[in-house]
XYZ file of C-alpha atoms in Angstrom:
89
model
C -85.055 20.821 44.890
C -86.837 22.748 47.595
C -85.276 20.929 50.515
C -81.666 21.765 49.194
C -82.447 25.533 49.151
C -83.689 25.506 52.799
C -80.741 23.382 53.804
C -78.286 26.235 52.339
C -80.368 29.029 53.711
C -80.342 27.212 57.206
C -76.818 26.466 56.998
C -75.941 29.761 56.201
C -77.965 31.247 58.813
C -76.168 28.676 61.403
C -72.754 29.727 60.023
C -73.799 33.435 60.401
C -74.858 33.054 63.972
C -71.629 30.826 64.776
C -69.478 33.720 63.126
C -71.336 36.278 65.495
C -70.787 33.963 68.701
C -67.011 33.684 68.024
C -66.901 37.366 66.646
C -65.478 36.254 63.262
C -68.844 36.827 61.267
C -67.581 39.943 59.629
C -64.799 38.536 58.247
C -66.832 35.449 56.635
C -68.805 35.787 53.287
C -72.031 33.933 52.416
C -69.969 31.251 51.064
C -67.780 30.418 54.192
C -71.061 30.976 56.161
C -72.864 28.059 54.325
C -69.871 25.805 54.439
C -69.390 26.362 58.306
C -73.000 26.081 58.970
C -73.210 22.728 56.915
C -70.051 21.210 58.294
C -70.826 22.499 61.839
C -74.241 21.064 61.605
C -72.749 17.634 60.719
C -70.031 17.826 63.162
C -72.697 18.933 65.894
C -75.544 16.384 65.267
C -72.312 13.471 64.926
C -70.891 14.698 68.251
C -74.038 15.750 70.230
C -76.722 13.752 68.575
C -79.965 15.092 66.802
C -81.985 16.623 69.894
C -84.028 19.771 69.852
C -85.777 21.694 67.571
C -85.311 20.643 63.794
C -85.329 22.556 60.690
C -84.421 21.533 56.934
C -83.505 18.270 58.466
C -81.006 19.747 60.812
C -81.187 19.626 64.708
C -80.606 23.271 65.504
C -78.693 23.300 68.810
C -76.369 20.578 67.998
C -75.758 22.360 64.744
C -74.911 25.681 66.053
C -72.656 24.145 68.658
C -70.698 22.197 66.043
C -70.767 25.404 64.119
C -69.013 27.531 66.804
C -66.553 24.632 66.912
C -65.841 24.573 63.023
C -65.293 28.538 63.322
C -63.254 28.569 66.318
C -60.622 25.892 64.993
C -60.819 27.234 61.156
C -59.858 30.482 62.722
C -57.233 29.194 64.775
C -55.567 27.060 62.162
C -55.639 29.967 59.518
C -54.765 32.578 62.013
C -57.856 34.766 61.620
C -58.012 35.307 65.135
C -58.471 38.932 65.699
C -55.655 40.762 67.504
C -56.294 42.690 70.403
C -55.603 46.548 70.242
C -53.779 46.455 73.450
C -51.025 43.691 71.694
C -50.718 46.012 68.347
C -49.278 48.781 70.488
Protein backbone atom coordinates (compact mmCIF):
# COMPACT_ATOMS: atom_id res chain seq x y z
CA UNK A 1 0.00 0.00 0.00
CA UNK A 2 2.77 2.43 0.91
CA UNK A 3 4.54 1.68 -2.39
CA UNK A 4 1.52 2.95 -4.38
CA UNK A 5 1.41 6.16 -2.37
CA UNK A 6 5.11 6.78 -3.05
CA UNK A 7 4.60 5.95 -6.72
CA UNK A 8 1.78 8.51 -6.99
CA UNK A 9 3.80 11.17 -5.17
CA UNK A 10 6.91 10.65 -7.29
CA UNK A 11 4.79 10.45 -10.46
CA UNK A 12 3.16 13.77 -9.55
CA UNK A 13 6.54 15.40 -8.93
CA UNK A 14 7.92 14.08 -12.22
CA UNK A 15 4.82 15.36 -14.05
CA UNK A 16 5.07 18.73 -12.32
CA UNK A 17 8.76 19.03 -13.24
CA UNK A 18 8.00 18.08 -16.86
CA UNK A 19 5.22 20.68 -16.99
CA UNK A 20 7.60 23.32 -15.63
CA UNK A 21 10.28 22.41 -18.16
CA UNK A 22 7.91 22.87 -21.11
CA UNK A 23 6.10 25.79 -19.42
CA UNK A 24 2.79 23.91 -19.16
CA UNK A 25 2.77 23.21 -15.42
CA UNK A 26 0.40 26.05 -14.51
CA UNK A 27 -2.47 24.75 -16.61
CA UNK A 28 -2.17 21.17 -15.37
CA UNK A 29 -3.73 20.08 -12.10
CA UNK A 30 -2.39 17.49 -9.68
CA UNK A 31 -4.30 14.67 -11.34
CA UNK A 32 -2.84 15.60 -14.74
CA UNK A 33 0.63 15.87 -13.22
CA UNK A 34 0.34 12.39 -11.72
CA UNK A 35 -0.97 10.91 -14.97
CA UNK A 36 1.73 12.65 -17.06
CA UNK A 37 4.40 11.53 -14.60
CA UNK A 38 3.28 7.90 -14.53
CA UNK A 39 2.77 7.61 -18.28
CA UNK A 40 5.98 9.55 -18.90
CA UNK A 41 7.89 7.24 -16.56
CA UNK A 42 6.63 4.23 -18.47
CA UNK A 43 7.43 5.78 -21.86
CA UNK A 44 10.83 7.03 -20.74
CA UNK A 45 11.90 3.74 -19.24
CA UNK A 46 10.62 1.87 -22.28
CA UNK A 47 12.59 4.09 -24.68
CA UNK A 48 15.70 4.89 -22.63
CA UNK A 49 15.92 1.99 -20.15
CA UNK A 50 16.11 2.15 -16.38
CA UNK A 51 19.52 3.72 -15.78
CA UNK A 52 20.29 6.44 -13.26
CA UNK A 53 18.98 7.00 -9.76
CA UNK A 54 15.73 5.24 -8.87
CA UNK A 55 12.98 6.25 -6.50
CA UNK A 56 9.70 4.38 -5.94
CA UNK A 57 10.66 1.93 -8.67
CA UNK A 58 11.13 4.66 -11.29
CA UNK A 59 14.41 5.64 -12.90
CA UNK A 60 14.27 9.40 -12.45
CA UNK A 61 16.18 10.68 -15.49
CA UNK A 62 14.47 8.52 -18.15
CA UNK A 63 11.14 9.11 -16.40
CA UNK A 64 11.58 12.88 -16.54
CA UNK A 65 12.58 12.78 -20.22
CA UNK A 66 9.58 10.57 -20.99
CA UNK A 67 7.24 12.87 -19.06
CA UNK A 68 8.53 15.89 -21.01
CA UNK A 69 7.79 14.00 -24.23
CA UNK A 70 4.29 13.09 -23.03
CA UNK A 71 3.48 16.66 -21.93
CA UNK A 72 4.75 18.08 -25.25
CA UNK A 73 2.75 15.60 -27.33
CA UNK A 74 -0.45 16.09 -25.33
CA UNK A 75 -0.05 19.89 -25.42
CA UNK A 76 0.43 19.87 -29.18
CA UNK A 77 -2.44 17.44 -29.83
CA UNK A 78 -4.93 19.25 -27.61
CA UNK A 79 -3.84 22.73 -28.64
CA UNK A 80 -2.72 23.80 -25.17
CA UNK A 81 0.49 25.34 -26.43
CA UNK A 82 0.78 28.92 -25.12
CA UNK A 83 0.45 31.63 -27.73
CA UNK A 84 3.09 34.31 -27.89
CA UNK A 85 1.90 37.77 -26.94
CA UNK A 86 3.27 39.07 -30.25
CA UNK A 87 1.00 36.65 -32.14
CA UNK A 88 -2.11 37.87 -30.32
CA UNK A 89 -1.57 41.50 -31.31
